[in-house]
């Protein structure tokens, strides 16, 4: 009984994505919309990403330092472990979960409001493919800007760890930096960026989907926006598991 | 001319339109009247193809939309303008951008020409130039309706659909909007279809009137014959509407 509407939903999602992939009416307008959306969804998220990355980087380092307080473990291990945590999981998955909350609810409530105020009908009646016009620039903007945000988050997180290490006197600066260089695998960065662009695609398309098919009133817009955040988070976590199994 | 042939529409189990047939003539203001919830919006949205009908045919000067593919339909929509019940202006665009938008999307005119054409339409609906750079949230409901009209006519449509264009407006402004739509219709010989429950509109601009109730078309005719109709539902609809009008005075 739960499976049935689930399958119907997947079918509708696929049909929606087929519409979204449609050729834009005008490339110039499409390009401009991508820039606007990149600004709105990407650049406007810099603040929250900076804040969270810095503090989580700092806390991870302090906790590692507390737990690895053992004469047999060299201090630079803390820098190494902090780097691995931030690069492999925190900056890609956790940052994307946070973006699913911030950006996902923004996307679905914006599109949902356009649906209930008949703005989407107005687009359709002009002969515009409304799904593509509204969702495609958001998907592209997210897939482009989230990996950049994730790389930025890695840098800020590591800086946070480094600062907290020498500020608290737990990890000297040169030890931390030595740890950062220890057994460095560029592949991990690639892996992290790759999965974050998948997550970005999920967040943007799932939230657009829930917004696009709202019907009813303001209450339903709120409901759709909550649903889109929950579904994108679950999807991100599941895809994370699969990708990690396949790529690492 | 737009012709609906026995169209039906249901949402899930609920049938909201029962085999409606009607013709809407070119160069005239065709009214669809009926009380709230009678299915006017569903009929209008089915006619323009926003809802797919379950049965029946809809002919635009002989072209059947129900059998058109997505591409042909998008092509046809270039010839359609529509004014929605709640104006449906894009709220992240200014008034001028709203009106210019169809031109931006579908024409190869230069930026200057597009702006000029948009301004021309805004002046046509008697909006002052000061309003051009305001956002929809910053202007009154009546002004929003005018912007919606300007946006609907910017591409010189052959068919114009209006869903309760004067609802929520005071009687004077409502009259102004009605006569604006009627003038535009006659100026360019457009096929105009208007949903309304306002008897004022019926007697001022109603050239061809279809009455629907409970998803069925029960009567059609013009404003001369409407008073002599022997359809009981229409009579009671008119009585209550007239009573409301006299209460208002
Ligand atoms: N998307 C929908 N899903 C299910 N039922 C619908 C839908 N749209 C309309 N209906 C039903 O169809 C009937 C007709 O609705 P419609 O919106 O056409 O009325 P209306 O004549 O336009 O009324 P109003 O004057 O208030 O705008 C109503 O009973 C409504 O509940
Ligand atoms: Mg209606």
Coordinates of C-alpha atoms and ligand atoms in Angstrom, one line a residue:
Chain A
X1 CA 0.0 0.0 0.0
X2 CA 2.9 2.3 0.7
X3 CA 4.7 1.1 -2.4
X4 CA 2.0 2.0 -4.8
X5 CA 1.9 5.8 -4.4
X6 CA 5.7 5.6 -4.2
X7 CA 5.9 4.1 -7.6
X8 CA 3.4 6.6 -9.0
X9 CA 5.5 9.4 -7.6
X10 CA 8.7 8.0 -9.2
X11 CA 6.9 7.9 -12.5
X12 CA 5.7 11.4 -12.2
X13 CA 9.2 12.5 -11.2
X14 CA 10.7 10.9 -14.3
X15 CA 8.1 12.6 -16.5
X16 CA 8.8 15.9 -14.8
X17 CA 12.6 15.4 -15.4
X18 CA 11.8 14.6 -19.1
X19 CA 10.1 18.0 -19.4
X20 CA 12.9 19.8 -17.5
X21 CA 15.4 18.4 -20.0
X22 CA 13.5 20.0 -22.8
X23 CA 15.2 22.5 -25.1
X24 CA 15.0 26.1 -23.7
X25 CA 12.9 28.5 -25.8
X26 CA 15.7 31.0 -25.8
X27 CA 19.3 30.3 -24.9
X28 CA 20.0 33.9 -23.9
X29 CA 17.2 33.9 -21.4
X30 CA 18.3 30.5 -20.1
X31 CA 21.8 31.7 -19.6
X32 CA 20.7 34.8 -17.7
X33 CA 18.4 32.7 -15.5
X34 CA 21.3 30.4 -14.6
X35 CA 23.4 33.3 -13.5
X36 CA 20.5 34.7 -11.4
X37 CA 19.9 31.3 -9.8
X38 CA 23.6 30.7 -9.2
X39 CA 23.7 33.9 -7.3
X40 CA 20.5 33.2 -5.3
X41 CA 21.2 29.6 -4.5
X42 CA 25.0 29.4 -4.5
X43 CA 26.5 32.8 -3.5
X44 CA 23.8 33.4 -0.9
X45 CA 24.8 30.2 0.8
X46 CA 28.4 31.2 1.3
X47 CA 27.6 32.7 4.7
X48 CA 26.0 29.6 6.3
X49 CA 28.7 27.3 4.7
X50 CA 31.5 29.4 6.1
X51 CA 30.0 29.5 9.6
X52 CA 29.3 25.8 9.8
X53 CA 32.5 24.6 8.2
X54 CA 34.7 26.8 10.4
X55 CA 33.1 25.7 13.6
X56 CA 32.7 22.0 12.8
X57 CA 36.4 22.0 11.6
X58 CA 37.4 23.5 14.9
X59 CA 35.3 21.1 17.0
X60 CA 36.4 18.0 15.1
X61 CA 40.0 19.0 15.7
X62 CA 39.6 19.6 19.4
X63 CA 37.7 16.3 19.9
X64 CA 40.3 14.4 17.9
X65 CA 43.0 16.0 20.0
X66 CA 41.3 15.0 23.2
X67 CA 40.8 11.4 22.1
X68 CA 44.2 10.9 20.6
X69 CA 46.0 12.1 23.7
X70 CA 48.4 9.2 23.8
X71 CA 52.2 9.3 23.7
X72 CA 52.3 6.5 21.1
X73 CA 50.2 8.4 18.5
X74 CA 52.1 11.3 16.8
X75 CA 50.4 14.6 17.1
X76 CA 50.3 15.1 13.3
X77 CA 47.7 12.3 13.2
X78 CA 45.2 14.8 14.4
X79 CA 45.7 17.0 11.4
X80 CA 45.5 13.9 9.2
X81 CA 42.3 12.6 10.8
X82 CA 40.7 16.1 10.7
X83 CA 41.5 16.4 7.0
X84 CA 40.0 13.0 6.2
X85 CA 36.8 13.7 8.2
X86 CA 36.3 17.0 6.5
X87 CA 37.1 16.0 3.0
X88 CA 35.4 12.7 2.9
X89 CA 32.2 13.3 4.8
X90 CA 31.6 16.6 6.4
X91 CA 32.1 19.0 3.4
X92 CA 30.3 16.9 0.9
X93 CA 27.5 15.1 2.8
X94 CA 26.8 17.3 5.8
X95 CA 27.1 20.5 3.9
X96 CA 24.7 19.1 1.3
X97 CA 22.2 18.1 4.0
X98 CA 22.3 21.7 5.2
X99 CA 21.8 23.0 1.7
X100 CA 18.9 20.6 1.3
X101 CA 17.2 22.4 4.1
X102 CA 18.1 25.9 3.1
X103 CA 18.0 25.8 -0.7
X104 CA 15.5 22.9 -1.1
X105 CA 12.8 24.6 0.9
X106 CA 13.5 27.9 -0.9
X107 CA 13.1 26.2 -4.4
X108 CA 10.0 24.3 -3.6
X109 CA 8.2 27.2 -1.9
X110 CA 9.1 29.5 -4.7
X111 CA 7.8 27.2 -7.4
X112 CA 4.8 26.1 -5.3
X113 CA 3.8 29.7 -4.8
X114 CA 4.0 30.2 -8.6
X115 CA 1.8 27.2 -9.0
X116 CA -1.0 28.2 -6.7
X117 CA -1.1 31.8 -8.0
X118 CA -1.4 30.5 -11.5
X119 CA 1.9 31.9 -12.6
X120 CA 2.9 28.5 -14.0
X121 CA -0.4 28.4 -15.9
X122 CA 0.5 31.8 -17.3
X123 CA 3.9 30.5 -18.5
X124 CA 2.2 27.4 -20.1
X125 CA -0.4 29.5 -21.8
X126 CA 2.4 31.6 -23.4
X127 CA 3.7 28.4 -25.0
X128 CA 6.6 28.2 -22.6
X129 CA 7.8 24.8 -21.2
X130 CA 7.3 25.9 -17.6
X131 CA 9.0 22.9 -16.0
X132 CA 12.2 23.6 -18.0
X133 CA 12.0 27.3 -17.7
X134 CA 11.7 27.2 -13.9
X135 CA 13.6 24.1 -12.8
X136 CA 16.4 23.6 -15.4
X137 CA 18.3 26.8 -14.4
X138 CA 18.1 25.9 -10.8
X139 CA 19.4 22.4 -11.4
X140 CA 22.3 23.6 -13.5
X141 CA 23.1 26.4 -11.0
X142 CA 23.1 23.9 -8.1
X143 CA 25.2 21.3 -10.0
X144 CA 27.8 24.0 -10.8
X145 CA 27.9 25.9 -7.6
X146 CA 27.6 23.1 -4.9
X147 CA 30.9 21.5 -5.8
X148 CA 32.5 24.9 -5.5
X149 CA 30.8 25.5 -2.2
X150 CA 32.1 22.1 -1.1
X151 CA 35.7 22.8 -2.0
X152 CA 35.3 26.1 -0.2
X153 CA 33.9 24.3 2.8
X154 CA 36.9 22.0 2.9
X155 CA 39.3 24.9 3.0
X156 CA 37.3 26.8 5.7
X157 CA 36.9 23.6 7.7
X158 CA 40.6 22.8 7.7
X159 CA 41.4 26.4 8.5
X160 CA 39.0 26.1 11.5
X161 CA 40.8 23.0 12.7
X162 CA 44.2 24.6 12.3
X163 CA 43.2 27.8 14.1
X164 CA 41.5 25.9 17.0
X165 CA 44.5 23.6 17.3
X166 CA 47.1 26.3 18.0
X167 CA 44.7 28.6 19.8
X168 CA 43.9 25.9 22.4
X169 CA 47.6 24.9 22.3
X170 CA 46.5 21.3 21.6
X171 CA 48.0 20.9 18.1
X172 CA 51.0 23.0 17.1
X173 CA 50.7 24.7 13.7
X174 CA 53.5 22.8 12.0
X175 CA 52.3 19.4 13.3
X176 CA 48.8 20.1 12.0
X177 CA 50.1 21.1 8.6
X178 CA 52.3 18.0 8.5
X179 CA 49.2 15.9 9.2
X180 CA 47.4 17.6 6.3
X181 CA 50.1 16.5 3.9
X182 CA 50.3 13.0 5.3
X183 CA 49.1 10.3 2.9
X184 CA 47.2 12.8 0.8
X185 CA 45.1 11.2 -1.9
X186 CA 43.7 13.7 -4.5
X187 CA 41.2 11.0 -5.5
X188 CA 39.3 11.7 -2.2
X189 CA 38.8 15.2 -3.3
X190 CA 37.5 14.1 -6.6
X191 CA 35.2 11.6 -4.9
X192 CA 33.8 14.2 -2.6
X193 CA 33.2 16.7 -5.4
X194 CA 31.6 14.1 -7.6
X195 CA 29.2 13.0 -5.0
X196 CA 28.3 16.5 -4.0
X197 CA 27.3 17.3 -7.6
X198 CA 25.0 14.3 -7.5
X199 CA 23.5 15.6 -4.2
X200 CA 23.1 19.0 -5.8
X201 CA 21.1 17.4 -8.6
X202 CA 18.9 15.5 -6.2
X203 CA 18.2 18.6 -4.0
X204 CA 17.4 20.9 -6.9
X205 CA 15.3 18.4 -8.9
X206 CA 13.4 16.9 -6.0
X207 CA 12.5 20.3 -4.5
X208 CA 11.4 21.6 -7.9
X209 CA 9.3 18.5 -8.4
X210 CA 7.4 18.9 -5.2
X211 CA 6.9 22.6 -5.8
X212 CA 5.7 22.1 -9.3
X213 CA 3.0 19.7 -8.4
X214 CA 1.5 21.6 -5.4
X215 CA -2.2 22.1 -5.6
X216 CA -4.3 23.9 -3.1
X217 CA -3.3 26.9 -1.1
X218 CA -0.5 28.4 1.0
X219 CA -0.7 25.6 3.5
X220 CA 0.0 23.0 0.8
X221 CA 3.0 25.1 -0.3
X222 CA 4.4 24.8 3.2
X223 CA 3.7 21.1 3.3
X224 CA 5.4 20.5 -0.1
X225 CA 8.4 22.4 1.1
X226 CA 8.7 20.3 4.2
X227 CA 8.3 17.1 2.2
X228 CA 10.9 18.2 -0.3
X229 CA 13.5 18.7 2.4
X230 CA 12.7 15.4 4.0
X231 CA 12.8 13.5 0.7
X232 CA 16.0 15.2 -0.5
X233 CA 17.7 14.4 2.7
X234 CA 16.8 10.8 2.7
X235 CA 17.8 10.5 -1.0
X236 CA 21.1 12.2 -0.3
X237 CA 21.9 9.8 2.5
X238 CA 20.9 6.8 0.4
X239 CA 22.9 7.9 -2.6
X240 CA 25.8 8.7 -0.3
X241 CA 25.8 5.1 0.9
X242 CA 25.7 3.7 -2.7
X243 CA 28.3 6.0 -4.1
X244 CA 30.7 5.3 -1.2
X245 CA 30.3 1.5 -1.7
X246 CA 31.0 1.9 -5.4
X247 CA 33.8 4.5 -5.4
X248 CA 35.9 3.8 -2.3
Chain B
X1 CA -14.3 30.9 -33.9
X2 CA -13.8 28.4 -31.1
X3 CA -16.0 25.4 -30.8
X4 CA -16.3 23.0 -28.0
X5 CA -17.9 19.7 -28.9
X6 CA -19.3 17.6 -26.0
X7 CA -16.3 18.0 -23.7
X8 CA -16.2 16.3 -20.4
X9 CA -13.7 16.6 -17.6
X10 CA -13.4 14.8 -14.2
X11 CA -10.9 15.0 -11.4
X12 CA -10.5 11.5 -10.0
X13 CA -14.0 10.3 -9.3
X14 CA -15.6 13.7 -9.5
X15 CA -17.0 14.8 -12.8
X16 CA -17.0 18.6 -13.0
X17 CA -17.9 19.1 -16.7
X18 CA -20.6 17.1 -18.3
X19 CA -20.6 17.0 -22.1
X20 CA -20.5 20.7 -22.7
X21 CA -20.9 22.0 -26.3
X22 CA -20.6 25.7 -27.1
X23 CA -19.4 28.0 -29.9
X24 CA -17.6 31.3 -29.3
X25 CA -17.6 33.7 -32.2
X26 CA -14.8 35.7 -33.7
X27 CA -14.7 39.5 -33.1
X28 CA -17.2 39.2 -30.2
X29 CA -17.1 39.2 -26.5
X30 CA -18.4 35.7 -25.5
X31 CA -19.4 35.4 -21.9
X32 CA -19.5 32.3 -19.7
X33 CA -21.7 32.9 -16.7
X34 CA -22.5 30.8 -13.7
X35 CA -22.3 30.9 -10.0
X36 CA -19.1 30.2 -8.0
X37 CA -18.1 26.5 -8.3
X38 CA -20.2 25.9 -11.4
X39 CA -17.1 25.0 -13.4
X40 CA -16.3 28.2 -15.3
X41 CA -12.6 28.1 -14.6
X42 CA -12.4 24.4 -15.5
X43 CA -14.2 25.0 -18.8
X44 CA -11.9 27.9 -19.7
X45 CA -8.8 26.0 -18.7
X46 CA -10.0 23.1 -20.8
X47 CA -10.6 25.3 -23.7
X48 CA -7.1 26.7 -23.6
X49 CA -5.6 23.2 -23.0
X50 CA -4.3 23.7 -19.5
X51 CA -6.5 20.8 -18.6
X52 CA -6.8 17.8 -20.9
X53 CA -10.4 16.9 -21.5
X54 CA -11.5 13.3 -21.0
X55 CA -13.8 13.3 -24.0
X56 CA -14.9 15.6 -26.8
X57 CA -13.1 18.0 -29.2
X58 CA -12.1 21.7 -29.1
X59 CA -11.7 23.4 -32.4
X60 CA -9.8 26.7 -33.0
X61 CA -11.0 27.8 -36.4
X62 CA -11.1 24.1 -37.4
X63 CA -7.9 23.0 -35.6
X64 CA -8.6 20.4 -33.0
X65 CA -6.4 21.0 -29.9
X66 CA -7.3 17.8 -28.2
X67 CA -5.4 15.9 -31.0
X68 CA -2.4 18.2 -31.2
X69 CA 1.0 17.2 -30.0
X70 CA 2.9 19.2 -27.5
X71 CA 4.8 21.1 -30.1
X72 CA 1.8 22.1 -32.2
X73 CA 0.1 23.2 -29.1
X74 CA 3.0 25.4 -28.0
X75 CA 2.8 26.9 -31.5
X76 CA -0.9 27.6 -31.2
X77 CA -0.4 29.2 -27.8
X78 CA 1.5 32.0 -29.5
X79 CA -1.9 33.1 -30.7
X80 CA -3.5 32.9 -27.3
X81 CA -3.6 35.6 -24.5
X82 CA -5.1 34.8 -21.1
X83 CA -6.0 36.9 -18.1
X84 CA -6.2 34.8 -14.9
X85 CA -8.6 35.1 -12.0
X86 CA -5.8 36.3 -9.7
X87 CA -3.8 38.2 -12.4
X88 CA -0.9 35.8 -12.2
X89 CA 1.8 38.4 -12.8
X90 CA 5.3 37.2 -12.2
X91 CA 6.2 38.7 -8.9
X92 CA 9.9 38.9 -9.3
X93 CA 9.6 41.0 -12.5
X94 CA 8.6 44.7 -12.8
X95 CA 5.4 45.7 -14.5
X96 CA 7.3 46.5 -17.7
X97 CA 9.3 43.2 -17.6
X98 CA 6.0 41.3 -17.1
X99 CA 4.5 42.7 -20.3
X100 CA 7.8 42.4 -22.2
X101 CA 8.3 38.8 -21.2
X102 CA 6.4 37.1 -24.0
X103 CA 8.4 39.2 -26.5
X104 CA 11.7 38.3 -24.8
X105 CA 10.9 34.7 -25.1
X106 CA 9.5 34.5 -28.6
X107 CA 10.6 37.3 -30.8
X108 CA 13.8 38.5 -32.4
X109 CA 13.0 42.2 -31.9
X110 CA 15.7 44.4 -30.5
X111 CA 15.7 45.4 -26.8
X112 CA 14.5 48.9 -27.7
X113 CA 11.6 47.6 -29.9
X114 CA 10.5 45.2 -27.3
X115 CA 10.4 47.9 -24.6
X116 CA 8.5 50.2 -27.0
X117 CA 5.9 47.6 -27.8
X118 CA 5.5 46.8 -24.1
X119 CA 5.1 50.5 -23.2
X120 CA 2.6 50.9 -26.0
X121 CA 0.4 48.1 -24.5
X122 CA 0.7 49.5 -21.0
X123 CA -0.5 52.9 -22.3
X124 CA -3.3 51.1 -24.2
X125 CA -4.7 49.9 -20.9
X126 CA -4.3 53.4 -19.4
X127 CA -1.4 52.8 -17.1
X128 CA 0.8 55.7 -16.3
X129 CA 4.5 55.4 -17.1
X130 CA 5.4 55.9 -13.4
X131 CA 4.1 52.3 -12.8
X132 CA 6.5 50.7 -15.3
X133 CA 9.3 50.0 -12.8
X134 CA 7.1 48.9 -9.9
X135 CA 6.7 45.3 -8.8
X136 CA 3.2 43.7 -8.9
X137 CA 3.1 43.7 -5.1
X138 CA 3.4 47.5 -5.1
X139 CA 0.4 48.2 -7.3
X140 CA -3.4 47.9 -6.7
X141 CA -5.5 45.0 -7.8
X142 CA -7.1 47.0 -10.5
X143 CA -3.7 48.0 -11.9
X144 CA -2.6 44.4 -11.7
X145 CA -5.6 43.4 -13.9
X146 CA -4.6 46.1 -16.4
X147 CA -1.0 44.8 -16.5
X148 CA -2.4 41.3 -17.0
X149 CA -4.4 42.6 -20.0
X150 CA -1.4 44.4 -21.4
X151 CA 0.7 41.2 -21.1
X152 CA -2.1 39.1 -22.7
X153 CA -2.3 41.4 -25.8
X154 CA 1.4 42.2 -26.3
X155 CA 1.8 39.5 -29.0
X156 CA -1.4 40.5 -30.8
X157 CA -3.3 37.3 -30.0
X158 CA -6.2 36.0 -32.1
X159 CA -7.9 34.4 -29.0
X160 CA -8.3 36.1 -25.7
X161 CA -9.4 34.3 -22.5
X162 CA -10.3 36.1 -19.3
X163 CA -11.1 34.4 -16.1
X164 CA -13.2 36.8 -14.0
X165 CA -11.3 39.8 -15.1
X166 CA -13.2 42.2 -12.9
X167 CA -13.7 40.1 -9.7
X168 CA -12.6 41.8 -6.6
X169 CA -12.8 45.3 -8.1
X170 CA -15.1 48.2 -7.3
X171 CA -18.0 48.6 -9.8
X172 CA -16.4 51.6 -11.5
X173 CA -13.1 49.9 -12.1
X174 CA -14.9 46.7 -13.0
X175 CA -16.7 48.6 -15.7
X176 CA -13.5 50.1 -17.0
X177 CA -11.8 46.7 -17.3
X178 CA -14.9 45.3 -19.0
X179 CA -15.0 48.1 -21.6
X180 CA -11.3 47.9 -22.1
X181 CA -11.5 44.2 -23.0
X182 CA -14.5 44.8 -25.2
X183 CA -12.7 47.6 -27.1
X184 CA -9.6 45.5 -27.6
X185 CA -11.8 42.7 -28.9
X186 CA -13.5 44.9 -31.5
X187 CA -10.4 46.8 -32.5
X188 CA -8.5 43.7 -33.6
X189 CA -11.3 41.2 -34.3
X190 CA -10.2 38.8 -31.5
X191 CA -12.2 35.8 -30.3
X192 CA -12.7 36.7 -26.7
X193 CA -14.1 34.5 -24.0
X194 CA -14.8 35.9 -20.6
X195 CA -15.8 34.1 -17.4
X196 CA -17.9 36.2 -15.1
X197 CA -20.7 36.1 -12.5
X198 CA -21.3 39.8 -12.7
X199 CA -24.7 40.8 -14.3
X200 CA -23.3 44.3 -15.0
X201 CA -20.9 42.8 -17.5
X202 CA -23.6 40.7 -19.0
X203 CA -25.7 43.7 -19.9
X204 CA -22.9 46.0 -20.9
X205 CA -20.5 43.8 -23.0
X206 CA -22.3 40.4 -23.4
X207 CA -22.7 39.7 -27.1
X208 CA -22.9 36.0 -26.7
X209 CA -23.6 34.4 -23.4
X210 CA -23.4 30.8 -22.2
X211 CA -24.8 29.9 -18.8
X212 CA -23.4 26.9 -17.0
X213 CA -24.5 25.3 -13.8
X214 CA -23.2 22.2 -12.1
X215 CA -20.8 21.6 -15.0
X216 CA -23.5 21.6 -17.6
X217 CA -24.3 24.2 -20.2
X218 CA -28.0 25.0 -19.7
X219 CA -28.6 28.0 -21.9
X220 CA -27.0 30.2 -24.5
X221 CA -28.0 33.4 -26.3
X222 CA -27.4 37.1 -26.1
X223 CA -28.3 39.9 -23.7
X224 CA -31.6 40.6 -25.4
X225 CA -32.9 37.1 -25.1
X226 CA -31.4 36.4 -21.6
X227 CA -34.3 38.2 -19.9
X228 CA -36.9 36.1 -21.8
X229 CA -35.2 32.7 -21.1
X230 CA -37.3 30.0 -19.7
X231 CA -34.4 28.1 -18.0
X232 CA -35.3 28.0 -14.3
X233 CA -31.7 27.8 -13.1
X234 CA -30.7 30.8 -15.2
X235 CA -33.7 32.8 -13.9
X236 CA -32.8 32.1 -10.3
X237 CA -29.2 32.9 -10.9
X238 CA -30.2 36.2 -12.4
X239 CA -32.7 37.0 -9.6
X240 CA -30.1 36.5 -6.9
X241 CA -27.5 38.5 -8.9
X242 CA -29.9 41.3 -9.4
X243 CA -31.0 41.2 -5.8
X244 CA -27.3 41.5 -4.8
X245 CA -26.8 44.4 -7.1
X246 CA -29.8 46.4 -5.7
X247 CA -28.6 45.6 -2.2
X248 CA -25.2 47.1 -3.1
X249 CA -27.0 50.3 -4.1
Ligands
LIG1 N1 -7.8 20.7 -9.9 C1 -9.0 20.3 -9.4 N2 -9.1 19.1 -8.8 C2 -10.3 18.7 -8.3 N3 -11.5 19.4 -8.4 C3 -11.4 20.6 -9.0 C4 -10.2 21.1 -9.5 N4 -10.4 22.3 -10.1 C5 -11.8 22.6 -9.9 N5 -12.3 21.5 -9.2 C6 -13.8 21.5 -8.9 O1 -14.5 21.8 -10.0 C7 -15.6 22.6 -9.7 C8 -15.7 23.8 -10.5 O2 -14.6 24.7 -10.1 P1 -14.3 26.0 -10.9 O3 -13.0 26.5 -10.3 O4 -14.3 25.8 -12.3 O5 -15.4 27.0 -10.4 P2 -15.7 28.4 -10.9 O6 -17.0 28.4 -11.7 O7 -14.6 29.0 -11.7 O8 -15.9 29.2 -9.6 P3 -15.4 30.7 -9.2 O9 -16.4 31.6 -9.7 O10 -15.5 30.6 -7.7 O11 -14.1 30.9 -9.7 C9 -15.5 22.9 -8.2 O12 -16.5 22.0 -7.5 C10 -14.1 22.5 -7.8 O13 -14.1 21.9 -6.5
LIG2 MG1 -13.1 30.5 -11.4

